[in-house]
Amino acid sequence: MIGKRKRKLGKKGSLQDVMFIIGIIVFFGVIVLLGYRISSAYDTQIQGMAIVPEDAKAASTTLKGHYTGIVDNMFLVLTIGLCIVTLILAAMVRVHPVFIPIFFIVLLITIFVAGIASDIYQSIAGAAALTEYADDLIFITTILENLPLFIGFFGFLLMGLMYKLYSAGE
């Protein structure tokens, strides 16, 4: 009995996973923004040095260009991937519909936390030294500025999946 209970604890996609997604994407977004700022400053310094070979200058510019292309697109894939994994985990467990009001209240708290996380990113991205870099990172800035809306939509989708499967299993 105890062994079965332990195996079921880690298999549930829930609002705890949504909070984890909020933390991961805000942390990753801020790290990428700061990394892009550092990479751009480094590229500016490299381009201004006459002693640096042209291949090194080209490599530095290419590295800076990867932030707006590859890393920004990777953020979108990371966000969608985390959400899909959470939905798959939620589909593995049936939850009785009597818990919908509790889920809804906790979802409202989660949306509020997402608003705080969005404000944190916006205040960091709104700093004078980072504004131009945040504007270049289109997906990161769009997702994190609209994080409460995104989390609200995803939370309702998760709620529908978790509680709809209970009635389908009867």
Short mmCIF file of C-alpha atoms in Angstrom, two decimals:
data_model
loop_
_atom_site.label_atom_id
_atom_site.label_comp_id
_atom_site.label_asym_id
_atom_site.label_seq_id
_atom_site.Cartn_x
_atom_site.Cartn_y
_atom_site.Cartn_z
CA MET A 1 0.00 0.00 0.00
CA ILE A 2 2.77 2.44 0.89
CA GLY A 3 4.67 1.60 -2.32
CA LYS A 4 1.62 2.38 -4.45
CA ARG A 5 1.08 5.69 -2.68
CA LYS A 6 4.70 6.76 -3.22
CA ARG A 7 4.53 6.03 -6.93
CA LYS A 8 1.43 8.17 -7.40
CA LEU A 9 2.84 11.28 -5.70
CA GLY A 10 5.08 12.34 -8.57
CA LYS A 11 2.67 11.68 -11.44
CA LYS A 12 0.29 14.60 -11.21
CA GLY A 13 0.34 17.71 -13.36
CA SER A 14 -1.09 20.39 -11.14
CA LEU A 15 -0.88 24.04 -10.18
CA GLN A 16 2.36 23.24 -8.40
CA ASP A 17 3.78 22.47 -11.83
CA VAL A 18 2.36 25.75 -13.14
CA MET A 19 4.19 27.61 -10.36
CA PHE A 20 7.33 25.73 -11.37
CA ILE A 21 6.79 26.83 -15.00
CA ILE A 22 6.41 30.45 -13.88
CA GLY A 23 9.66 30.31 -11.94
CA ILE A 24 11.61 28.58 -14.70
CA ILE A 25 10.53 30.84 -17.55
CA VAL A 26 10.99 34.08 -15.58
CA PHE A 27 14.44 32.94 -14.40
CA PHE A 28 15.41 31.84 -17.91
CA GLY A 29 14.05 35.06 -19.44
CA VAL A 30 16.03 37.28 -17.06
CA ILE A 31 19.21 35.23 -17.54
CA VAL A 32 18.89 35.42 -21.33
CA LEU A 33 18.24 39.17 -21.19
CA LEU A 34 21.28 39.77 -19.01
CA GLY A 35 23.36 37.39 -21.15
CA TYR A 36 22.34 39.25 -24.29
CA ARG A 37 23.33 42.55 -22.67
CA ILE A 38 26.75 41.16 -21.67
CA SER A 39 27.26 39.57 -25.09
CA SER A 40 26.42 42.84 -26.82
CA ALA A 41 28.82 44.81 -24.63
CA TYR A 42 31.51 42.22 -25.28
CA ASP A 43 30.85 42.40 -29.03
CA THR A 44 31.09 46.19 -28.97
CA GLN A 45 34.44 46.00 -27.20
CA ILE A 46 35.78 43.35 -29.59
CA GLN A 47 34.69 45.33 -32.66
CA GLY A 48 36.53 48.42 -31.36
CA MET A 49 39.88 46.69 -30.91
CA ALA A 50 42.27 46.87 -33.86
CA ILE A 51 44.43 44.01 -32.62
CA VAL A 52 41.62 41.45 -32.76
CA PRO A 53 41.54 39.37 -35.97
CA GLU A 54 38.55 39.65 -38.30
CA ASP A 55 37.55 36.01 -37.63
CA ALA A 56 37.19 36.77 -33.92
CA LYS A 57 35.10 39.85 -34.70
CA ALA A 58 32.84 37.80 -36.97
CA ALA A 59 32.49 35.07 -34.33
CA SER A 60 31.56 37.63 -31.68
CA THR A 61 28.92 39.16 -33.94
CA THR A 62 27.55 35.69 -34.74
CA LEU A 63 27.31 34.86 -31.04
CA LYS A 64 25.40 38.07 -30.41
CA GLY A 65 23.06 37.26 -33.30
CA HIS A 66 22.20 33.87 -31.80
CA TYR A 67 20.44 35.53 -28.88
CA THR A 68 17.75 37.12 -31.03
CA GLY A 69 17.35 34.07 -33.22
CA ILE A 70 18.10 30.76 -31.60
CA VAL A 71 17.85 31.56 -27.89
CA ASP A 72 14.66 33.60 -28.26
CA ASN A 73 13.00 30.82 -30.26
CA MET A 74 14.30 28.24 -27.77
CA PHE A 75 12.42 30.12 -25.04
CA LEU A 76 9.17 29.61 -26.93
CA VAL A 77 9.91 25.90 -27.33
CA LEU A 78 10.81 25.62 -23.63
CA THR A 79 7.57 27.28 -22.56
CA ILE A 80 5.37 25.16 -24.84
CA GLY A 81 7.29 22.01 -23.93
CA LEU A 82 6.85 22.55 -20.19
CA CYS A 83 3.13 23.15 -20.69
CA ILE A 84 2.71 20.00 -22.80
CA VAL A 85 4.53 17.89 -20.22
CA THR A 86 2.30 19.30 -17.48
CA LEU A 87 -0.83 18.50 -19.50
CA ILE A 88 0.41 14.95 -20.10
CA LEU A 89 1.06 14.50 -16.39
CA ALA A 90 -2.38 15.89 -15.58
CA ALA A 91 -3.98 13.42 -17.98
CA MET A 92 -2.44 10.52 -16.05
CA VAL A 93 -4.39 11.19 -12.85
CA ARG A 94 -8.11 11.52 -12.29
CA VAL A 95 -9.31 14.08 -9.75
CA HIS A 96 -12.81 14.25 -8.35
CA PRO A 97 -14.79 17.33 -9.51
CA VAL A 98 -15.57 18.29 -5.91
CA PHE A 99 -12.10 19.90 -5.82
CA ILE A 100 -12.84 22.38 -8.64
CA PRO A 101 -13.57 25.33 -6.27
CA ILE A 102 -10.29 24.75 -4.44
CA PHE A 103 -8.45 24.47 -7.75
CA PHE A 104 -10.08 27.70 -8.95
CA ILE A 105 -9.07 29.62 -5.82
CA VAL A 106 -5.50 28.36 -6.03
CA LEU A 107 -5.51 29.19 -9.76
CA LEU A 108 -6.42 32.80 -8.93
CA ILE A 109 -3.50 32.92 -6.49
CA THR A 110 -1.25 31.43 -9.18
CA ILE A 111 -2.38 34.07 -11.69
CA PHE A 112 -1.60 36.74 -9.07
CA VAL A 113 1.89 35.26 -8.60
CA ALA A 114 2.31 35.23 -12.39
CA GLY A 115 1.44 38.95 -12.39
CA ILE A 116 4.13 39.59 -9.81
CA ALA A 117 6.64 37.57 -11.84
CA SER A 118 5.66 39.48 -14.97
CA ASP A 119 6.18 42.78 -13.16
CA ILE A 120 9.60 41.61 -12.00
CA TYR A 121 10.64 40.90 -15.58
CA GLN A 122 9.13 44.16 -16.84
CA SER A 123 10.96 46.20 -14.21
CA ILE A 124 14.25 44.52 -15.10
CA ALA A 125 13.63 44.84 -18.85
CA GLY A 126 12.48 48.44 -18.41
CA ALA A 127 15.82 49.54 -17.01
CA ALA A 128 17.54 52.05 -19.27
CA ALA A 129 20.50 49.74 -19.89
CA LEU A 130 18.28 46.79 -20.92
CA THR A 131 15.34 48.29 -22.83
CA GLU A 132 16.84 48.00 -26.31
CA TYR A 133 17.90 44.41 -25.63
CA ALA A 134 14.49 43.41 -24.31
CA ASP A 135 12.92 44.82 -27.48
CA ASP A 136 15.11 42.50 -29.57
CA LEU A 137 13.98 39.40 -27.65
CA ILE A 138 10.47 39.25 -29.08
CA PHE A 139 9.18 35.91 -27.76
CA ILE A 140 10.67 36.29 -24.31
CA THR A 141 9.31 39.79 -23.83
CA THR A 142 5.86 38.96 -25.24
CA ILE A 143 5.40 35.83 -23.15
CA LEU A 144 6.65 37.39 -19.94
CA GLU A 145 4.67 40.61 -20.36
CA ASN A 146 1.49 38.57 -20.88
CA LEU A 147 2.35 35.88 -18.32
CA PRO A 148 -0.82 36.23 -16.17
CA LEU A 149 -3.03 35.85 -19.25
CA PHE A 150 -0.98 32.90 -20.46
CA ILE A 151 -1.05 31.20 -17.04
CA GLY A 152 -4.79 31.85 -16.68
CA PHE A 153 -5.53 30.24 -20.04
CA PHE A 154 -3.22 27.33 -19.30
CA GLY A 155 -4.67 26.89 -15.80
CA PHE A 156 -8.22 26.66 -17.14
CA LEU A 157 -7.05 24.20 -19.77
CA LEU A 158 -5.39 22.14 -17.04
CA MET A 159 -8.51 22.31 -14.88
CA GLY A 160 -10.70 21.14 -17.73
CA LEU A 161 -8.39 18.25 -18.51
CA MET A 162 -7.99 17.10 -14.91
CA TYR A 163 -11.65 17.14 -14.01
CA LYS A 164 -13.08 16.07 -17.36
CA LEU A 165 -11.08 12.85 -17.27
CA TYR A 166 -12.75 11.89 -14.00
CA SER A 167 -16.19 11.85 -15.58
CA ALA A 168 -14.85 10.04 -18.64
CA GLY A 169 -13.44 7.27 -16.45
CA GLU A 170 -16.73 6.42 -14.77
#
